[in-house]
Coordinates of C-alpha atoms in Angstrom, one line a residue:
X1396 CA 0.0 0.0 0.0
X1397 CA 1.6 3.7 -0.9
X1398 CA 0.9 6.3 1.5
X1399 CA 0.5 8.6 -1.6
X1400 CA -3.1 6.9 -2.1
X1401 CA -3.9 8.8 1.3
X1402 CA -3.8 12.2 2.4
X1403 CA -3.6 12.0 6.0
X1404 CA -2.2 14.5 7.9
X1405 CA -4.4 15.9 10.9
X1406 CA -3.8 18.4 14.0
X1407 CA -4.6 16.8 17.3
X1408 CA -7.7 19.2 17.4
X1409 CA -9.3 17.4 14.0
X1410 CA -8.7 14.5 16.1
X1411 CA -13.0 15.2 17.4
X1412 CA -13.9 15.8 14.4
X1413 CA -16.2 12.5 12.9
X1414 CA -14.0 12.7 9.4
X1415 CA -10.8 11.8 11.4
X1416 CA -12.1 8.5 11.8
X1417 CA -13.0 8.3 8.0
X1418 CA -9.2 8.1 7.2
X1419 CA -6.0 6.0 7.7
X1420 CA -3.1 7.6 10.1
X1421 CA 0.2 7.0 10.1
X1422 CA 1.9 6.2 13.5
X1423 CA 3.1 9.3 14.8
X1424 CA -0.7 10.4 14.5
X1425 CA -1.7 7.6 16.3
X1426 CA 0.4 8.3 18.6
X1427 CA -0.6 11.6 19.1
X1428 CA -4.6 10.1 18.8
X1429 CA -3.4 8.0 22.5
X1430 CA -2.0 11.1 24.1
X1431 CA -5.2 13.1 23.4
X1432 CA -7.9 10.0 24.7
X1433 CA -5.8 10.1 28.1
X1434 CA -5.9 14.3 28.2
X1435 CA -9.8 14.1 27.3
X1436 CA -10.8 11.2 29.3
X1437 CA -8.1 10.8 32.7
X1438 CA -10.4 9.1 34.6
X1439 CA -11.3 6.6 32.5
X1440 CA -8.2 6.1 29.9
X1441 CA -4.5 5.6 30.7
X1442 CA -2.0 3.9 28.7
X1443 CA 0.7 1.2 29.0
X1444 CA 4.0 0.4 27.8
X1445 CA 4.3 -3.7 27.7
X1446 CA 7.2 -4.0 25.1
X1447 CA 9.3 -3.2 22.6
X1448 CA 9.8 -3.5 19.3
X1449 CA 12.9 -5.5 17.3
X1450 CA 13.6 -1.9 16.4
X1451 CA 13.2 -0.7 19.8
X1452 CA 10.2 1.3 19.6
X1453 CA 7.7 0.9 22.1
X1454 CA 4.2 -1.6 22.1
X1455 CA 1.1 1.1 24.0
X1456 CA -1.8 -0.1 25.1
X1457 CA -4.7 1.9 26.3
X1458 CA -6.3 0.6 29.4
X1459 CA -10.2 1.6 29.3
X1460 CA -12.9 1.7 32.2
X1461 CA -14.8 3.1 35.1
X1462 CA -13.0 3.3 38.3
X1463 CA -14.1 0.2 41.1
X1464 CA -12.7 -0.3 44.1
X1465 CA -13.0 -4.2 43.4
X1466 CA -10.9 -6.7 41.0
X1467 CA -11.8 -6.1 37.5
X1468 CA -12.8 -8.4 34.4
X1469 CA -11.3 -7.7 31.3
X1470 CA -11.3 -7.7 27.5
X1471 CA -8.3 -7.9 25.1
X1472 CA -8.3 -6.3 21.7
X1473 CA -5.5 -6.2 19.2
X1474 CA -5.4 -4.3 15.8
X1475 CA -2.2 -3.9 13.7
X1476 CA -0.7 -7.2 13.8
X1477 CA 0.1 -7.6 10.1
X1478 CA 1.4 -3.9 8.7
X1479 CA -0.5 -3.9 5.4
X1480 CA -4.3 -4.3 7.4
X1481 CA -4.4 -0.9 7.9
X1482 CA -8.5 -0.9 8.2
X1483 CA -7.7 -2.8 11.6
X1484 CA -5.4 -0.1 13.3
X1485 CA -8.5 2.2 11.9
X1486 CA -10.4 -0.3 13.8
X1487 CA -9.1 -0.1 16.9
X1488 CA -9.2 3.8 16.8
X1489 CA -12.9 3.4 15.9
X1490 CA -13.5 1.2 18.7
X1491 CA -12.3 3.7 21.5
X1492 CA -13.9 6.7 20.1
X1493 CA -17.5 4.4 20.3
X1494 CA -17.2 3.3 23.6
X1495 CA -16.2 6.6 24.8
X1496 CA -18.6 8.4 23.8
X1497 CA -21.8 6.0 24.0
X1498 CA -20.9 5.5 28.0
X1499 CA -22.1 8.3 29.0
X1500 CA -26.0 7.7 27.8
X1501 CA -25.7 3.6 26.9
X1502 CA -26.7 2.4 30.2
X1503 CA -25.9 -1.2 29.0
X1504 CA -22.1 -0.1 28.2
X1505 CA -21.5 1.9 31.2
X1506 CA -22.7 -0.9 33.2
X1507 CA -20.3 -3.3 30.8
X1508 CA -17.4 0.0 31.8
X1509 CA -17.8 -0.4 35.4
X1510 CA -17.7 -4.3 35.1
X1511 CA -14.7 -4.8 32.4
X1512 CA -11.5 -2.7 31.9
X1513 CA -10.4 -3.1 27.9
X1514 CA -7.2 -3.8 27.1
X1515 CA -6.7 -2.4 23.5
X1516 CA -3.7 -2.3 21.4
X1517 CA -4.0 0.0 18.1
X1518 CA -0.5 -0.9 16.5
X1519 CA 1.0 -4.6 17.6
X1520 CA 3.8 -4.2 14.6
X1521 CA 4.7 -1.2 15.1
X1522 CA 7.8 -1.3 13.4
X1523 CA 5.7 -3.4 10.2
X1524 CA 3.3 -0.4 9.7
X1525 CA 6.0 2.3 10.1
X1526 CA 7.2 0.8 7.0
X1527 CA 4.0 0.2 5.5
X1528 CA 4.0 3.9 5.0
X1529 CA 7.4 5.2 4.7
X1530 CA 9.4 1.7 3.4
X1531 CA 11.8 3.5 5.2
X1532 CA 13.2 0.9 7.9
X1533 CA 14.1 -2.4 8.4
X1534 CA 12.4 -5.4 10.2
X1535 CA 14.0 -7.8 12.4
X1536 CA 16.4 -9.6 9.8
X1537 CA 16.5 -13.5 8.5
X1538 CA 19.2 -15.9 9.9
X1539 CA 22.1 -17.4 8.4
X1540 CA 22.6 -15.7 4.6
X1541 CA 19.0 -14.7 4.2
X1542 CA 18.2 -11.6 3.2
X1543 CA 14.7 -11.1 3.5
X1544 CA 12.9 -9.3 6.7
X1545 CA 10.7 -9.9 8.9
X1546 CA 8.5 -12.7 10.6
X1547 CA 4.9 -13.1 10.4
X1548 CA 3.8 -12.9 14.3
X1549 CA 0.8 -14.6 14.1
X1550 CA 2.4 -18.0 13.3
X1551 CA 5.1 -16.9 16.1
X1552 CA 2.9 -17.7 19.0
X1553 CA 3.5 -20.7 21.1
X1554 CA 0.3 -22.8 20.0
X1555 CA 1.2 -25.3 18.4
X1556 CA 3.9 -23.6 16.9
X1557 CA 5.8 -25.1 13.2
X1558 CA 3.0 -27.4 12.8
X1559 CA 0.8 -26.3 9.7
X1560 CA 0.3 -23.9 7.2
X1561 CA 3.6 -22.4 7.9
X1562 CA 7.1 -21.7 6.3
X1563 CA 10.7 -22.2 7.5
X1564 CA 11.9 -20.2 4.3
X1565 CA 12.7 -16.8 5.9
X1566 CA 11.2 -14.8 2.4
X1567 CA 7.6 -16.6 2.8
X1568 CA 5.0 -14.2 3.7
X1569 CA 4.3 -17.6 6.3
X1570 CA 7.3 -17.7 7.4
X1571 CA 6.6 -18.7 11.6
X1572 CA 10.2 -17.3 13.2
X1573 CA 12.9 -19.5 13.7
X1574 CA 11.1 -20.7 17.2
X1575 CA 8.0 -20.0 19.1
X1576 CA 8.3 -16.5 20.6
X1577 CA 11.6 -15.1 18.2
X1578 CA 9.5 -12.3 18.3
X1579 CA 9.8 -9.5 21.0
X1580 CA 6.4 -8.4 20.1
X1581 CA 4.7 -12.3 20.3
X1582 CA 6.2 -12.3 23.8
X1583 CA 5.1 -9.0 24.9
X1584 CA 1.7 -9.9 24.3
X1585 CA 2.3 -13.3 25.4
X1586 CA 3.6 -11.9 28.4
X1587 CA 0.6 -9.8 28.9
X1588 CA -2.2 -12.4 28.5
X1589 CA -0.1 -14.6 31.4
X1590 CA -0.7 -11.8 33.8
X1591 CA -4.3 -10.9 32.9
X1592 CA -5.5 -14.1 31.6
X1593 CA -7.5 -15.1 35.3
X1594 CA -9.3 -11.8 34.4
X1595 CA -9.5 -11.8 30.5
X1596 CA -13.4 -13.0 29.0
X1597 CA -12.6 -12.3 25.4
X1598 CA -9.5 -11.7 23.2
X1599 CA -10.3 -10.0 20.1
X1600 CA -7.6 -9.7 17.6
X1601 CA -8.3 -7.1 14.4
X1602 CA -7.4 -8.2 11.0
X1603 CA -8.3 -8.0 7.6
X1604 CA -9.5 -9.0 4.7
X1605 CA -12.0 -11.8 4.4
X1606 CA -14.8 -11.0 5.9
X1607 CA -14.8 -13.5 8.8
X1608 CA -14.7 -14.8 12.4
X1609 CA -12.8 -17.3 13.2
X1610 CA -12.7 -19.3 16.1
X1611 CA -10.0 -21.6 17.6
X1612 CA -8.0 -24.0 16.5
X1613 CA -6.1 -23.4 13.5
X1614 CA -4.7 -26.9 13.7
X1615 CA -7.3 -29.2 11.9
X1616 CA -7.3 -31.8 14.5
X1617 CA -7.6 -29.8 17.5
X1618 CA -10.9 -28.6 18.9
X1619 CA -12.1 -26.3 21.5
X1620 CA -13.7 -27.6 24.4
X1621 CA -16.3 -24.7 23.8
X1622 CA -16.2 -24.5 20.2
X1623 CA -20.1 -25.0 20.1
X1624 CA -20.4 -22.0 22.1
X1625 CA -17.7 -20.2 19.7
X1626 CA -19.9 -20.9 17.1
X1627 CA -22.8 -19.7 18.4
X1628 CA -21.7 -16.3 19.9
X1629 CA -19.4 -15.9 16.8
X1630 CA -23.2 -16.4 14.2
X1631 CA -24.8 -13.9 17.3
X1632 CA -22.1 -11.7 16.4
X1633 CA -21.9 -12.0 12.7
X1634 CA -25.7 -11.0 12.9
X1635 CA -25.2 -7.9 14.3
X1636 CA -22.9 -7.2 11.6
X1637 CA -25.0 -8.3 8.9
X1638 CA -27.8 -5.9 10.7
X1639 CA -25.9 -2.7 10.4
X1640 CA -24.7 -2.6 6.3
X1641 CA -25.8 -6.2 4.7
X1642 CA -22.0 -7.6 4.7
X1643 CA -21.9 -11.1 5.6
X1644 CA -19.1 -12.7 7.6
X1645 CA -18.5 -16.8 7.5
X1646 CA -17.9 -18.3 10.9
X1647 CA -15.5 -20.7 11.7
X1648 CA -12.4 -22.5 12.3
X1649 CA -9.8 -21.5 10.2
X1650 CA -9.4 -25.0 8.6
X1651 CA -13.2 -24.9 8.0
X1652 CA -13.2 -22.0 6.0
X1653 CA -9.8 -20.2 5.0
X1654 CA -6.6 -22.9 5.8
X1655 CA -5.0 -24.9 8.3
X1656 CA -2.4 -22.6 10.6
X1657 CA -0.7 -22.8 13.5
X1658 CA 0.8 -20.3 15.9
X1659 CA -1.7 -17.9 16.1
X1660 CA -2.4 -15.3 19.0
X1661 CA -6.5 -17.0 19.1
X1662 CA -4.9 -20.2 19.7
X1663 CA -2.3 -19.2 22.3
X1664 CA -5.2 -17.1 23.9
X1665 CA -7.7 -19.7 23.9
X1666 CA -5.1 -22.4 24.9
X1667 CA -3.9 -20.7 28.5
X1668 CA -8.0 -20.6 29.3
X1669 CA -9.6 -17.4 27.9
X1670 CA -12.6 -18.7 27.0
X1671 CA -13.9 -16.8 24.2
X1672 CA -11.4 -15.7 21.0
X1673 CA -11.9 -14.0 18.3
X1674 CA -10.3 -13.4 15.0
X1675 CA -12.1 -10.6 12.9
X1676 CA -11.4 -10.8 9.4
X1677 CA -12.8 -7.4 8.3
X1678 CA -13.7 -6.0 4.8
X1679 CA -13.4 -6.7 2.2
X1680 CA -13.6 -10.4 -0.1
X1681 CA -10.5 -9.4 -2.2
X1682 CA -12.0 -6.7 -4.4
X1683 CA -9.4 -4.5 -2.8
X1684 CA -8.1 -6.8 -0.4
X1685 CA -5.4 -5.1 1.6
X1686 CA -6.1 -1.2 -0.1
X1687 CA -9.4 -1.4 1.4
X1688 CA -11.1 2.6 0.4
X1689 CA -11.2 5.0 3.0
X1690 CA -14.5 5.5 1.7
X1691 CA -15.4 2.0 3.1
X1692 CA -13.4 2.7 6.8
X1693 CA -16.6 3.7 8.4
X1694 CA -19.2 1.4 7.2
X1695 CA -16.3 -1.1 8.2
X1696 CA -15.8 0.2 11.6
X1697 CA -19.4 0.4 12.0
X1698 CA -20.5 -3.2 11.6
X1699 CA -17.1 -4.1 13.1
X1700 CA -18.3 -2.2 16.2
X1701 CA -21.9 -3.8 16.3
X1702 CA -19.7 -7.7 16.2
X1703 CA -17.3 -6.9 18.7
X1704 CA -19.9 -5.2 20.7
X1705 CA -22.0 -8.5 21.0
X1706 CA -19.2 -10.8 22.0
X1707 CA -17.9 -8.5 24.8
X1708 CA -21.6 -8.0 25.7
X1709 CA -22.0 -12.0 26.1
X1710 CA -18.8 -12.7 27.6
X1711 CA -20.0 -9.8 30.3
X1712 CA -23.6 -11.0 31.2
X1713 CA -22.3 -15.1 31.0
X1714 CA -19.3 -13.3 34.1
X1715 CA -21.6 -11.0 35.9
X1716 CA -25.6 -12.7 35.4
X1717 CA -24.3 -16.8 34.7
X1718 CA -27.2 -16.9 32.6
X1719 CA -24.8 -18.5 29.7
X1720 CA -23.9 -21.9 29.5
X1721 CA -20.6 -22.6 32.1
X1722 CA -18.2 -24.3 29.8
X1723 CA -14.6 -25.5 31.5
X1724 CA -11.6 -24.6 29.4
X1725 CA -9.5 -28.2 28.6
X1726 CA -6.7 -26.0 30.1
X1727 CA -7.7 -23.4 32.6
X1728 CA -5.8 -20.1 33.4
X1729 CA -4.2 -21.9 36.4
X1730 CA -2.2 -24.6 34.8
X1731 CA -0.1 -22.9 32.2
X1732 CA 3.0 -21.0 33.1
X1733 CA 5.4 -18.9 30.7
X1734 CA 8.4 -21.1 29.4
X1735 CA 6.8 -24.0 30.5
X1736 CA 6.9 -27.2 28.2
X1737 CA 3.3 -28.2 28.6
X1738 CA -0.1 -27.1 30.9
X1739 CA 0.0 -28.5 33.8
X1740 CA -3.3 -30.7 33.0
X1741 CA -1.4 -32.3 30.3
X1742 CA 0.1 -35.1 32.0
X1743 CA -0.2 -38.0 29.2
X1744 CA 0.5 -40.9 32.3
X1745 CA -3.0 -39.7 33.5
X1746 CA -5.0 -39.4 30.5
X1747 CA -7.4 -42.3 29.2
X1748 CA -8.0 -41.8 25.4
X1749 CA -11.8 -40.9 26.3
X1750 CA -10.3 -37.8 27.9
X1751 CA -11.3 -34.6 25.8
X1752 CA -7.6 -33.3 26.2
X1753 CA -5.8 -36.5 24.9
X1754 CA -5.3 -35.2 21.2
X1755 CA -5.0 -31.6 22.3
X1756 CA -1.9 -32.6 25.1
X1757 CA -0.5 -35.2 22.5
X1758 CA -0.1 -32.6 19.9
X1759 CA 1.5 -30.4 22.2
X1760 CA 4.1 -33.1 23.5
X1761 CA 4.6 -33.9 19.4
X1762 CA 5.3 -30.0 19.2
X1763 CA 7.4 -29.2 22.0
X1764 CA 9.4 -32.3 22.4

């Protein structure tokens, strides 16, 4: 994508005005966008540094909610992970300026405010979409005598890492890292979910194009334990999407309806015991692909919004009401730990071949060992 396609360069004041949210922005306006959510809203938005970049730069987070004097549930978002998406980092911006204005007269999302705190990440690859628009920099280089850049982050997690629908060759736009975690941005996130991931309902992770939801696990012979209720709040929320412009979004595992992969950040996410995640493949089904129209950012955002907005409003009411169906992770938040070989619970002595975690702790072992 050339940046030339876009004109995009805004004062912090246009940053209120509805037409900023109609256009792409580079980083340093993003960054600038973070600053002025914290000055506007203090006392419901701060921001957090939880890594760096292979080029040093730093991974921001804006923390959002209503201040409660007890422990907090939570919702991860992520936009930005693959530089070219640039609709998702639009996304993400999108996202913040809804909630934080609808708050204040939704009673339903001020409720869902006091209740969850939302973790949201605009950029991931920072260093990825610096060079989207400026092909200025490098990325974190190949080993040995490659010379191509770069790693695709969302086969770098450690889910089944190497397994399928990846690449070892360093030039493949698959290409998973030379092991799980290579990546100092897969760890910072990885390193994130470990600490939240008691507190953590849903993980929503921005991408585009497609038009789908997918749903854990990107390995075909893997299922999650709840993938029935995956499927059923991911059709909920591709209904609300479908309500707001008429776009239709498939809903699936990846294997079921794009390709087998392993690695992902849904996977890794799902695997340590968040119970619902989400991959949102946004506009549009390849007519543009990547170069997605900034004439089409806001009905995107919109319908986006109306998705995301059902699956956070699900995973709120099944926490705070338990009018939802319980459903007990294979692996629960208590039995993983960071540079560990295997959950806890995976212990193939113990399990009979009955056991709904044989396959699942089998491929791991296969993976790992």
């Amino acid at each position: 994508m050339c940046v030339s396609m876009y004109s995009a360069v805004w004062s912090r004041e246009e940053t209120t005005e509805r037409n900023y949210y109609s256009r792409y922005h580079n980083m340093s306006e993003i960054t600038a966008w973070m600053e002025q959510m914290k000055r506007e809203n203090p006392d419901v938005v701060s921001s957090m540094v939880y890594g760096q970049t292979y080029e040093r730069r730093n991974i921001t987070l804006l923390k959002i909610g209503l201040s409660s004097t007890g422990r907090k549930k939570a919702i991860w978002m992520d936009c930005g992970i693959h530089a070219r998406e640039w609709i998702a980092p639009a996304f993400c911006q999108y996202f913040v300026r809804e909630i934080l204005i609808t708050y204040k007269t939704d009673t339903k999302v001020n409720e869902m405010m006091k209740n969850l705190d939302s973790y949201i990440t605009p950029v991931l690859n920072v260093d990825g979409y610096i060079y989207s628009w400026h092909n200025e920099s490098s990325r974190s280089p190949g080993t040995g005598g490659c010379t191509c850049y770069g790693t695709d982050l969302n086969r770098n997690f450690y889910a089944n890492w190497g397994m399928v629908g990846v690449s070892t060759d360093c030039c493949s736009q698959t290409y998973c890292g030379t092991k799980a975690l290579s990546e100092s941005e897969a760890r910072a996130v990885t390193d994130m979910l470990g600490k939240l991931s008691e507190d953590i309902l849903a993980f929503l992770t921005i991408h585009s194009y497609g038009q789908q939801l997918l749903v854990p696990y990107g390995h075909p012979n893997i299922s999650a334990p709840n993938h029935d209720e995956l499927m059923e709040v991911g059709l909920g929320a591709a209904m609300a999407i479908k309500a707001v412009n008429g776009m239709d979004y498939t809903v699936g595992t990846s294997p079921d309806i794009l390709y087998p992969f392993s690695g992902s950040s849904q996977d890794f996410a799902r695997q340590i015991g968040i119970p619902l995640s989400f991959t949102f493949e946004l506009r549009d089904k390849g007519e543009h692909g990547f170069e997605l129209p900034e004439d089409q950012i806001q009905p995107t955002c919109e319908e986006a919004y109306a998705g995301a907005h059902h699956i956070i409003s699900y995973a709120h009411d099944k926490a705070f009401y338990s009018y939802a169906a319980t459903v007990t992770a294979h692996c629960g938040p208590h039995c993983w730990q960071p540079g560990s070989l295997a959950p806890s619970c995976c212990k193939l002595g113990e399990l009979q071949e009955s056991d709904e975690t044989h396959l699942f702790c089998q491929v791991w072992y296969v993976t790992l060992l």
